[in-house]
Coordinates of C-alpha atoms and ligand atoms in Angstrom, one line a residue:
X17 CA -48.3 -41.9 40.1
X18 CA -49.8 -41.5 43.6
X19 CA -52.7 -40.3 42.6
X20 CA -54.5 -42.0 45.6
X21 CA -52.2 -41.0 47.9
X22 CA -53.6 -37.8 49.6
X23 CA -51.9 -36.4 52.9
X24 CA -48.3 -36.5 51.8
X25 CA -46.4 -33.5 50.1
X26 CA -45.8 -34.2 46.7
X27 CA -49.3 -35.6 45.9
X28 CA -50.0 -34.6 41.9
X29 CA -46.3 -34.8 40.7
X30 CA -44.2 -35.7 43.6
X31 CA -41.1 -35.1 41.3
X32 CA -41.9 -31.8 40.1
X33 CA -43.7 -29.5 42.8
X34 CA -45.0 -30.2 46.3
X35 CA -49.1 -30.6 46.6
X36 CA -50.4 -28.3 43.7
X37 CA -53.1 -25.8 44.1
X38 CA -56.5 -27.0 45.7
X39 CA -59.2 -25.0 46.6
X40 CA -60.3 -25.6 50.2
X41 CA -64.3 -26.3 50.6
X42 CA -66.0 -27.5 53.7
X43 CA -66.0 -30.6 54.5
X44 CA -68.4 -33.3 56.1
X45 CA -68.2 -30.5 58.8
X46 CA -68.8 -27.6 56.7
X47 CA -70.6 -24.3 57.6
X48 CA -74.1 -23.7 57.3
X49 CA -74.6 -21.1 54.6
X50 CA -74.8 -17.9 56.7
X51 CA -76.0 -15.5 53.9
X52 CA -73.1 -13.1 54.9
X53 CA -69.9 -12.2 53.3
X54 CA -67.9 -15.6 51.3
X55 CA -64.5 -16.6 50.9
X56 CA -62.8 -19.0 48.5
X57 CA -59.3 -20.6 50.0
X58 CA -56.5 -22.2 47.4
X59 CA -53.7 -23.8 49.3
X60 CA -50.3 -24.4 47.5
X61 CA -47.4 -26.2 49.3
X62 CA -46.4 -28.6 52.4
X63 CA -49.0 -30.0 54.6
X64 CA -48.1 -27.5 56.9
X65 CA -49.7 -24.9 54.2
X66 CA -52.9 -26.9 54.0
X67 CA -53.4 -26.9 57.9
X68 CA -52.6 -23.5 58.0
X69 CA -55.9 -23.0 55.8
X70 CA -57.6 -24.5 58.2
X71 CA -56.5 -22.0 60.9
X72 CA -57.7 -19.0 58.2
X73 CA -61.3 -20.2 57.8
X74 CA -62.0 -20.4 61.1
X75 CA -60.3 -17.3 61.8
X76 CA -63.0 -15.9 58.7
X77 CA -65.6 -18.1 60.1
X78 CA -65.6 -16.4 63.9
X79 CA -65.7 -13.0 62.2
X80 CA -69.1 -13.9 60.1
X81 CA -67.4 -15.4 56.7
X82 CA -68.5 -18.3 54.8
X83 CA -66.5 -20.8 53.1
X84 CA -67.4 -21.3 49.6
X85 CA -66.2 -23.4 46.5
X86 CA -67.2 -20.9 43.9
X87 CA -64.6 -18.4 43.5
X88 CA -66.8 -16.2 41.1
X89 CA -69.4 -15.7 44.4
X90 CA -66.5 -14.7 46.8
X91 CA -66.0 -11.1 48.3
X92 CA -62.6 -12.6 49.5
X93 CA -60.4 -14.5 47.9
X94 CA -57.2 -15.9 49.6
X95 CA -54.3 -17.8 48.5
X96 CA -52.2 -19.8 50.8
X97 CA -49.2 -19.7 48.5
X98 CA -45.4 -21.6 48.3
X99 CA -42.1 -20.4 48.1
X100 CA -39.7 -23.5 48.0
X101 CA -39.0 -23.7 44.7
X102 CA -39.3 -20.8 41.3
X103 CA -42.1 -23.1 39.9
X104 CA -44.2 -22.8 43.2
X105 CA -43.8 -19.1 42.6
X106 CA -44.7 -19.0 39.1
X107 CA -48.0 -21.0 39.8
X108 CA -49.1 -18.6 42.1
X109 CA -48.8 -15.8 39.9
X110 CA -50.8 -16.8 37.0
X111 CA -53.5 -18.2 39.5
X112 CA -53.3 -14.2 40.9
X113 CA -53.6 -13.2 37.1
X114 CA -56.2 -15.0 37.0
X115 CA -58.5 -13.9 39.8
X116 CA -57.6 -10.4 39.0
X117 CA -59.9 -11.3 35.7
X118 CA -62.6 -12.5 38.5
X119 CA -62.5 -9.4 40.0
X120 CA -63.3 -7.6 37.3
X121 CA -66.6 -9.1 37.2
X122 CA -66.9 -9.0 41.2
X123 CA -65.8 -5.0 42.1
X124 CA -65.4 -5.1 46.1
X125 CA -63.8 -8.2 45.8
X126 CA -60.7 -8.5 47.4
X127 CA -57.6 -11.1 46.9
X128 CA -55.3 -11.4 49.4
X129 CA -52.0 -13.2 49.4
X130 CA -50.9 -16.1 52.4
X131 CA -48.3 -17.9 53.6
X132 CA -44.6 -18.0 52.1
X133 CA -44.8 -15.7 49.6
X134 CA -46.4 -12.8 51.4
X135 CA -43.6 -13.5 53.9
X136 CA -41.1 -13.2 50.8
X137 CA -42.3 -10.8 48.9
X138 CA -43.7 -8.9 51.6
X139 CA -45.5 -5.5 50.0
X140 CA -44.0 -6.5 46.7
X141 CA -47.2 -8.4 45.2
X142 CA -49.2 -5.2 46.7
X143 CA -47.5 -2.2 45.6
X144 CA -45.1 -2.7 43.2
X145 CA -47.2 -5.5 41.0
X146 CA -50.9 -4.4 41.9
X147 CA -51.9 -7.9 42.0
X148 CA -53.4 -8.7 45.2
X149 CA -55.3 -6.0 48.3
X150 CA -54.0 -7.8 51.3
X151 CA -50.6 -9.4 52.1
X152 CA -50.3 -11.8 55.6
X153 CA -47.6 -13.7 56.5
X154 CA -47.9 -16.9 58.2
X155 CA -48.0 -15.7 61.9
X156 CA -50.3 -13.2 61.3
X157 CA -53.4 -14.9 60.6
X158 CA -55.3 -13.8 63.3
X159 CA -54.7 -9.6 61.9
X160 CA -57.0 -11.1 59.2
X161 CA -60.1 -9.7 59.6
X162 CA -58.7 -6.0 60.6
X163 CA -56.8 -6.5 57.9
X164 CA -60.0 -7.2 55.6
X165 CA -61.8 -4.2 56.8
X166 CA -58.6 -2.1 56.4
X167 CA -58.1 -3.1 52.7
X168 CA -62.3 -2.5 52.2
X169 CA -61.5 0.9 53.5
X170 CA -59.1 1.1 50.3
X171 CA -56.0 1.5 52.8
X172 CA -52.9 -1.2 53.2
X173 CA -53.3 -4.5 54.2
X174 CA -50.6 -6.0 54.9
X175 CA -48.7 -7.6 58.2
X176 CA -46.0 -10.3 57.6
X177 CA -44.6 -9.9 61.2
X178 CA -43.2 -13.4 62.6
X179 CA -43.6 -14.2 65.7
X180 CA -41.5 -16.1 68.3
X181 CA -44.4 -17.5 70.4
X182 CA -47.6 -17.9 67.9
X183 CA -48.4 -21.5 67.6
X184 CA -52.5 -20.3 66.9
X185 CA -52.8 -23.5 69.7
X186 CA -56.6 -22.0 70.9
X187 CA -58.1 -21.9 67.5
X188 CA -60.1 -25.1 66.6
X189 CA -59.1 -25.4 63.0
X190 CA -62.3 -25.7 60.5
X191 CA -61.4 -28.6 58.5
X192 CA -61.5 -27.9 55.3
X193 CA -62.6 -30.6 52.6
X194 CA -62.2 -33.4 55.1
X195 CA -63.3 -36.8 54.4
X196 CA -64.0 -37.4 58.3
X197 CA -61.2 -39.8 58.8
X198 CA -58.0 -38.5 59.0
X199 CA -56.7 -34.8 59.8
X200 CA -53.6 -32.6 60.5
X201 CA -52.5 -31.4 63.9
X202 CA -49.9 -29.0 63.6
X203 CA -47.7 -29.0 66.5
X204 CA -44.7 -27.0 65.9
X205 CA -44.0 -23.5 63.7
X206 CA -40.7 -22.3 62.1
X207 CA -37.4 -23.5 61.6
X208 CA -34.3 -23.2 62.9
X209 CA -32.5 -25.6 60.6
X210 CA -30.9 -23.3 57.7
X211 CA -30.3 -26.2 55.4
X212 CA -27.9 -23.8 53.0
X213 CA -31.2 -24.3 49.9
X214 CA -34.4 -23.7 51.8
X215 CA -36.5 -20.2 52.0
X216 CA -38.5 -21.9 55.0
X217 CA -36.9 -20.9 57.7
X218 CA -37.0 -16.9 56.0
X219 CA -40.5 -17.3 55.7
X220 CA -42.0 -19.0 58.6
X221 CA -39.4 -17.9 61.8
X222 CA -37.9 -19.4 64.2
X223 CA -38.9 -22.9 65.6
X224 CA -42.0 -22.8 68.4
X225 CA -43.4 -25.7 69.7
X226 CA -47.5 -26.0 70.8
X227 CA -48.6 -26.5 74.0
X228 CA -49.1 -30.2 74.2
X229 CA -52.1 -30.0 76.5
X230 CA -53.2 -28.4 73.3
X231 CA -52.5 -30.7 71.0
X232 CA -53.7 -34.3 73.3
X233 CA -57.1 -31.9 73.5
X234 CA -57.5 -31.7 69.9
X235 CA -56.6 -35.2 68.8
X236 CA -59.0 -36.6 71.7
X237 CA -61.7 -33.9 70.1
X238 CA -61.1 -35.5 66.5
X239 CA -61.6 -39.0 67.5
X240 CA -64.7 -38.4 69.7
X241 CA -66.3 -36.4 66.2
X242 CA -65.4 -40.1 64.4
X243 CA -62.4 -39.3 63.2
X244 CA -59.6 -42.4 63.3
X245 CA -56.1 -41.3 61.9
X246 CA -54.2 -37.9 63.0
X247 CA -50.8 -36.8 61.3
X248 CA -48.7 -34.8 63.8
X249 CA -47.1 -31.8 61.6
X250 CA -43.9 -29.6 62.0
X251 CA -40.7 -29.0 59.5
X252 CA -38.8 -30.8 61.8
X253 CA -40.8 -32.8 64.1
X254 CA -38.4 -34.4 66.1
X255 CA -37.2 -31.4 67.6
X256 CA -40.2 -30.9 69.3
X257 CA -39.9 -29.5 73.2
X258 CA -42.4 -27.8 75.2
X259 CA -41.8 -26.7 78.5
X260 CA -44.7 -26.9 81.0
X261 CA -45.0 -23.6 83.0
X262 CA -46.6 -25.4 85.9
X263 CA -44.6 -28.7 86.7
X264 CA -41.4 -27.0 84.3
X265 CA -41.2 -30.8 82.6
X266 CA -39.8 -30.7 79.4
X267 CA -42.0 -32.3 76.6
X268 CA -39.9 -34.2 73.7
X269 CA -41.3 -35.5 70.8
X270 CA -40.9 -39.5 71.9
X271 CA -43.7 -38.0 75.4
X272 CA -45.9 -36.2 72.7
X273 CA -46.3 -39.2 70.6
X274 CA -47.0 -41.4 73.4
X275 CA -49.7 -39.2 74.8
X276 CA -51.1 -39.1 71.5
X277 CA -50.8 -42.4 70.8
X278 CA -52.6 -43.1 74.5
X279 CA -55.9 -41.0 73.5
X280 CA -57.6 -44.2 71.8
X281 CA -55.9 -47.2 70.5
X282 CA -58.2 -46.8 67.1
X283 CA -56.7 -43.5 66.5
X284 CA -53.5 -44.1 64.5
X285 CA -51.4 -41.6 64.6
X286 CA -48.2 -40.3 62.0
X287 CA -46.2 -37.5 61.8
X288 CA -44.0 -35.5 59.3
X289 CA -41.1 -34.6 59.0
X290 CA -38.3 -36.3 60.6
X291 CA -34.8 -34.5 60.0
X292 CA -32.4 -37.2 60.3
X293 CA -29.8 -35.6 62.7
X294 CA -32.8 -35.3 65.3
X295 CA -34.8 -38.6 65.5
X296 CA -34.1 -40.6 68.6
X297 CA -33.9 -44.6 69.5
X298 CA -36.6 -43.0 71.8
X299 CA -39.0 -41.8 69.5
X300 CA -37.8 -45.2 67.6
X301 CA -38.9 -47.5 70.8
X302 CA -42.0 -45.5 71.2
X303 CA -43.2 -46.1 67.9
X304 CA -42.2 -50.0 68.3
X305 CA -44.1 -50.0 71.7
X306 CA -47.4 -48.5 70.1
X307 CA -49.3 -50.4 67.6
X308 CA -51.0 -47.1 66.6
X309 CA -48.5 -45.4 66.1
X310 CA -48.2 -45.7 62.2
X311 CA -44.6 -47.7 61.0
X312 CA -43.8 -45.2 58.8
X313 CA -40.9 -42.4 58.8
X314 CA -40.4 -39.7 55.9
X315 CA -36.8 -39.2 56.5
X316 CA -35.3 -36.6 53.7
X317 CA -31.3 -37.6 52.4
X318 CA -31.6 -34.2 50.1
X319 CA -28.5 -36.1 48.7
X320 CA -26.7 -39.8 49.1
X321 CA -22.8 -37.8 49.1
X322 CA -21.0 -36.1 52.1
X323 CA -19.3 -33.0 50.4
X324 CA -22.8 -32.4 49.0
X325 CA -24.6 -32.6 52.3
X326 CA -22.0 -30.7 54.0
X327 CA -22.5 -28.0 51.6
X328 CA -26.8 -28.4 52.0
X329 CA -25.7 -27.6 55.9
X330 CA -27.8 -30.4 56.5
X331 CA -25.0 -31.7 59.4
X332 CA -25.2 -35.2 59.0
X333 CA -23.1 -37.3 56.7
X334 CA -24.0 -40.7 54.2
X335 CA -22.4 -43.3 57.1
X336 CA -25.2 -41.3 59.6
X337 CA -27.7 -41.7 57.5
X338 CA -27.2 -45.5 56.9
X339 CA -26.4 -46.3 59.9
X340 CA -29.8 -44.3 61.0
X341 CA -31.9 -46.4 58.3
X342 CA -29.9 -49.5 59.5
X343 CA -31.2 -48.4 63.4
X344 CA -34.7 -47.9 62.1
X345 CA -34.9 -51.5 60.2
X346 CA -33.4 -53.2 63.3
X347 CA -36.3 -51.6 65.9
X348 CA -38.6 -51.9 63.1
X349 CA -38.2 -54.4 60.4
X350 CA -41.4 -53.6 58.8
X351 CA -41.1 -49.9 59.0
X352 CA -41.2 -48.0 55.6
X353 CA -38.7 -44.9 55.1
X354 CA -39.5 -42.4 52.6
X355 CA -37.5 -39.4 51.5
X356 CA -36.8 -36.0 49.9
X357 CA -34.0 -35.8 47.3
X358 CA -32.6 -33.1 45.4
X359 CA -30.6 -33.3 42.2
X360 CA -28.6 -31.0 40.5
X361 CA -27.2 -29.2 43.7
X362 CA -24.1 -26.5 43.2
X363 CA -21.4 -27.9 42.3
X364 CA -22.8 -31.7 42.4
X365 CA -20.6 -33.8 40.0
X366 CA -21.6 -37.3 38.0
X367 CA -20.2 -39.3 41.1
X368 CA -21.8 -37.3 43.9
X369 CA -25.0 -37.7 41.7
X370 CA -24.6 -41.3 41.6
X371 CA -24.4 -41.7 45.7
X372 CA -27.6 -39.9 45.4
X373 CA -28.3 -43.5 43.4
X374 CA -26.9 -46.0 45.5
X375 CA -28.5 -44.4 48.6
X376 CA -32.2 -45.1 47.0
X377 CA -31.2 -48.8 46.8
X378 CA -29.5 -48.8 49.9
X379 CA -32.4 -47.1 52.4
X380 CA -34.9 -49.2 49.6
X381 CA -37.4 -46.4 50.1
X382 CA -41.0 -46.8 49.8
X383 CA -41.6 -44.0 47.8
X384 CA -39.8 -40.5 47.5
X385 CA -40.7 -36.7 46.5
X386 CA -37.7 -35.6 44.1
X387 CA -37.0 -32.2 42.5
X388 CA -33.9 -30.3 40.9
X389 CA -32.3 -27.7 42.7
X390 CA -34.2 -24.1 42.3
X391 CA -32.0 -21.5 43.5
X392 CA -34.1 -19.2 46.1
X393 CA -33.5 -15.5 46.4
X394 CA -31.4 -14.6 49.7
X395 CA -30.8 -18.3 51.2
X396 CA -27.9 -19.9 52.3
X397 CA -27.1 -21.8 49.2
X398 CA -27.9 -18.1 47.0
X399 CA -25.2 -15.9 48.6
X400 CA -22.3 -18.2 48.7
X401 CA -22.3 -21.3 45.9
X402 CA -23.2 -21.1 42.3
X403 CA -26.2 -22.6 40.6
X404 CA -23.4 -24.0 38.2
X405 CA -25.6 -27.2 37.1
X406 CA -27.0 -26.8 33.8
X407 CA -30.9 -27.0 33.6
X408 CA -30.4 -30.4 31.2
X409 CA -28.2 -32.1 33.7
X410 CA -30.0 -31.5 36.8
X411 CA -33.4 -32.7 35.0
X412 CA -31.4 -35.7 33.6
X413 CA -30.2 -36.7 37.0
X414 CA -34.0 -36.1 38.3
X415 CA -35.2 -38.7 36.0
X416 CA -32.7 -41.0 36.9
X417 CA -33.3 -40.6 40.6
X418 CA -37.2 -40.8 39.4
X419 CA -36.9 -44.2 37.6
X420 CA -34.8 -46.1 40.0
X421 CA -37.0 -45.1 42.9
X422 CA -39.9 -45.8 41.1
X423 CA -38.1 -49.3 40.3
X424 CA -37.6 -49.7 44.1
X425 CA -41.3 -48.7 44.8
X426 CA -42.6 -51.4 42.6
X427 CA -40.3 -54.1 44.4
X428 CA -41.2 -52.8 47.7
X429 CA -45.3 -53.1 46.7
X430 CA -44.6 -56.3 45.2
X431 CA -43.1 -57.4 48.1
X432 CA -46.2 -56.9 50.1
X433 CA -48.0 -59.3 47.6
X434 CA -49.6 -62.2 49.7
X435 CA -49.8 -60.3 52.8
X436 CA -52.8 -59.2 54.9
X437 CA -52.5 -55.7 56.1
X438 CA -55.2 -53.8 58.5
X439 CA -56.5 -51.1 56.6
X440 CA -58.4 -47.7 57.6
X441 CA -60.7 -46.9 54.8
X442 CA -60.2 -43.2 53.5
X443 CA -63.4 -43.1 50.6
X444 CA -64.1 -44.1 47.5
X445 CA -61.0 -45.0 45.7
X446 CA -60.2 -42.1 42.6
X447 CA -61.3 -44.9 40.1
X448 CA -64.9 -46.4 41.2
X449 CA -67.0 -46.0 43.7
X450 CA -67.3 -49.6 43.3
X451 CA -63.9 -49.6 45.4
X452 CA -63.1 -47.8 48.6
X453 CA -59.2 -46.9 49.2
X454 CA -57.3 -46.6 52.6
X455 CA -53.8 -47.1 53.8
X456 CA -51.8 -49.6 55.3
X457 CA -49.7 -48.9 58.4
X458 CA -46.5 -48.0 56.2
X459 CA -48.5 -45.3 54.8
X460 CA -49.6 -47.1 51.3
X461 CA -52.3 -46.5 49.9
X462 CA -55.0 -50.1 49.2
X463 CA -57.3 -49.8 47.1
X464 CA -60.2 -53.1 47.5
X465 CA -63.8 -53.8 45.9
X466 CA -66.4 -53.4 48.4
X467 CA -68.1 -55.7 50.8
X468 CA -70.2 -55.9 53.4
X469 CA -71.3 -52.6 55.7
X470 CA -67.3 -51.0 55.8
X471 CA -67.9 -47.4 55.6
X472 CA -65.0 -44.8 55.6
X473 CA -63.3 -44.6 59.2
X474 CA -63.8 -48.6 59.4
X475 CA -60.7 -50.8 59.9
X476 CA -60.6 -53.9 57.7
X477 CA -58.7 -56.7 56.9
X478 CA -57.2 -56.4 53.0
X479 CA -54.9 -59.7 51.5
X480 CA -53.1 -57.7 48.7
X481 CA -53.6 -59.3 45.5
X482 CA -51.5 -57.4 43.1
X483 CA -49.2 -54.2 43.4
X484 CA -48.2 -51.5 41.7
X485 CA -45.4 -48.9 41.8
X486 CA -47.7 -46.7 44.1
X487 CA -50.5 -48.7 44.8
X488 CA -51.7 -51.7 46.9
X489 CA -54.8 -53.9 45.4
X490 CA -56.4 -56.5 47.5
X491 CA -59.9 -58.0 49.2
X492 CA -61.4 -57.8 52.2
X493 CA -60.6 -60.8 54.9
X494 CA -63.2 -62.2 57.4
Ligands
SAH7 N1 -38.6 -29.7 56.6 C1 -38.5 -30.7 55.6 C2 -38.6 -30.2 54.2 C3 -39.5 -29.1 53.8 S1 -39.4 -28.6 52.2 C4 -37.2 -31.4 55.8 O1 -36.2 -30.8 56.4 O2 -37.0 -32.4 55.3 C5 -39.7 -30.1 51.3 C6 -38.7 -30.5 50.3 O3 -38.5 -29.6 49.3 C7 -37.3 -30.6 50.9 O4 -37.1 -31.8 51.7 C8 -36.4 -30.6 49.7 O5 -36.2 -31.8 49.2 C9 -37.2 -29.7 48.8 N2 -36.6 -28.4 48.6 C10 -36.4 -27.4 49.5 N3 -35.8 -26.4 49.0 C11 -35.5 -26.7 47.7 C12 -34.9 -26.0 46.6 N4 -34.4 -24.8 46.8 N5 -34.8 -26.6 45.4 C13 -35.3 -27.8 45.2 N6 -35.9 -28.5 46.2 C14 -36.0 -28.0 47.4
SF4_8 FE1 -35.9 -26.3 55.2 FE2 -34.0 -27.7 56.3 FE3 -35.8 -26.5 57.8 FE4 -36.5 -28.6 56.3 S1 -35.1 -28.6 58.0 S2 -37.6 -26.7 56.5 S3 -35.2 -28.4 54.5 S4 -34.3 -25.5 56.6
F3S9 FE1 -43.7 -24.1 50.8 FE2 -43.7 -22.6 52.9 FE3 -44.4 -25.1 53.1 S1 -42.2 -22.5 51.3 S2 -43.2 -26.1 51.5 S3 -45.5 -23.6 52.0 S4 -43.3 -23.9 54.6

């Protein structure tokens, strides 16, 4: 369904798991081949995952590793794994079966584990399983090459020690697969939310923000290497704050984007994601002030009823929500909203469910990432409610909440029928290379025959001709 839709969460089956596994290769950057030591990078997960990856291989890179795409040629295999929900888990594990057969073939190998999982599991996957030679949690990336030579000496790797400061804001992440265009800047770490059914804020800490020196440096650095969109990244963007140590001003999201919004005004920039009890008319005005600054907010409901979202600890009600949609809209009329929803919650009844419902047509979302409840081991949600929903209900409420917002996607596409819309061209669309794909300002993906010179990281005019539930489908304008 948004198959050409490649920097959001939710990419291959936005109902069903976040981005699925993709192995990480150089990109229109990519290393010379050095001769020395290789290793292969899978990422599973949020975006947040994927630009983590990034961090990793130049962390490898500055310690004499190559990337590679050839898993059966690596001496180090890594996998950036995904706790949010039991199916994220379960992928991992085979893909660790898996390159356990590799190994096999490969002795000196060594697989090491990344991300959420290592932070879960901790020595788990090392000791008690046997599946993997090095463990490192999310704020210990930079232990990684000690911890390489520590595992090749045959003792254990393993450091999943959060931090409250680590924001990795000096390392120039080497991006990964990159078309050249567009790229993530993560600028905060952690979470301090506790919504009562995440594992995030167990496995990446508490919430740090990045120096936004740091941050202005590195988008001004993209667009002078040609690159023309940047997506600002954190779990909960919107709390941003970063105090400078040498005037003592206080940084808040609404300043960051501005700053980045002033490097260029043909760098566009977005951001993810907005937790709806912490986005501001400010950051609201900025984004109305800026024409780069993209008109497009992922806002996650989790759920359209009030006992529900009291009980997700997620501190806002349904009347705060709408009337934060309704705020949105009224600063922004052409703004599109997108969200997270989860069905099949403890306790959630048929009338709670359908709030869920009437919220999609209410906030007429351009598109949304949708799951059932997965119970995870020692949150919030774990320790005091019961995962009373039978597996048939919450998968029939997901498919309800799947077809009307894919109903509502349509409309929302078909709406934009007629209209011209400026366009930054990605690549070749999936289909043809006949075609090149891009997105509008509300984040949709256009997908257009080619003319003229346009090359990827041109802007061009598109009238859209015909629409689809996820997809736009026009022609170049003079
Ligand atoms: N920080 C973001 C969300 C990160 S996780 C936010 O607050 O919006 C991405 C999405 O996964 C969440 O929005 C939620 O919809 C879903 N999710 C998280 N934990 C889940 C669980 N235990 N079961 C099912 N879906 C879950
Ligand atoms: Fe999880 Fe809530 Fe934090 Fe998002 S805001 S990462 S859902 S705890
Ligand atoms: Fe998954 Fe961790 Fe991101 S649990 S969604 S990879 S923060």
């Amino acid at each position: 369904m948004y198959d050409d839709n490649p920097t959001l969460v939710g990419i291959d089956k936005p109902h069903d798991e976040n981005r699925q596994g993709e192995a990480f290769f150089p990109g229109a950057e990519g290393l010379p081949h050095t001769g020395g030591k290789h290793f292969y990078i899978e990422s599973y997960g949020c975006q947040m995952n994927f630009s983590d990856s990034e961090i990793v291989a130049s962390i490898l890179a500055e310690s004499g590793f190559s990337p590679t795409r050839n898993v059966e040629e690596s001496d180090l295999i890594l996998i950036n794994t995904c706790s949010i929900r039991e199916k994220a888990e379960e992928t991992v594990r085979k893909r660790l079966q898996y390159f356990n057969q590799v190994k096999k073939h490969r002795p000196g190998a060594l697989i090491g584990v990344l991300g959420c999982m290592a932070e879960r599991l901790k020595g788990k996957l090392l000791e008690q399983e046997k599946l993997v030679d090095l463990v490192v949690g999310p704020d210990a990336y930079r232990d990684l090459p000690t911890l390489v030579g520590t595992a090749e000496d045959g003792n254990r790797g393993i450091n999943v020690i959060l931090s409250r400061e680590e924001t990795y804001a000096d390392i120039a992440p080497l991006r990964l697969d990159s078309n050249g265009v567009t790229a993530f800047i993560s600028i905060m770490r952690g979470c301090d939310n506790m919504c009562s059914f995440c594992v995030v804020p167990f496995t990446r800490g508490r919430e740090r923000s990045r120096d936004a020196f740091s941050i202005a440096a590195e988008a001004t650095d993209l667009f002078e290497r040609g690159f023309r969109e940047v997506t600002l990244l954190g779990q909960n963007v919107d709390s941003y704050r970063w105090d400078n140590p040498e005037t003592g001003q206080t940084v808040t999201f609404a300043n960051l984007l501005e700053t980045v919004a002033l490097v260029h005004p043909e760098l566009r920039v977005r951001f993810s994601t907005s937790h709806p009890k912490d986005i501001t008319d400010e950051v609201l005005y900025t984004m109305a002030r800026y024409d780069n600054i993209c008109k497009y907010i992922h806002l996650p409901v989790q759920s359209g009823n009030s006992r529900i979202l009291e009980l997700m600890n997620r501190t806002y009600d349904r009347d705060w929500y709408m009337d934060k949609v309704r705020r949105i809209y009224e600063i922004m009329p052409d703004c599109a909203i997108s969200s997270d929803m989860i069905a099949g919650f403890c306790s959630e009844t048929e009338e709670e469910h359908q709030d869920t419902l009437s919220m999609v047509e209410f906030a007429r979302y351009s598109m949304s990432y949708m799951f059932f409840y997965s119970e995870r081991p020692g949150t919030l949600a774990a320790r005091k409610y019961p995962d009373d929903i039978p597996m048939e209900v919450k998968k029939r409420r997901l498919q309800e909440i799947i077809e009307l917002q894919t109903k509502i996607s349509y409309q929302h596409n078909i709406n934009d029928v007629g209209k011209e819309f400026k366009v930054l061209i990605e690549g070749d669309s999936r289909r043809s290379d006949q075609e090149f794909k891009g997105r509008n300002t509300q984040n949709k993906m256009v997908i257009f025959p080619k003319t003229g010179d346009y090359k990827p990281g041109d802007y061009v005019r598109v009238r859209i001709l015909e629409a689809t539930s996820a997809t736009l489908l026009g022609q170049v304008v003079a």
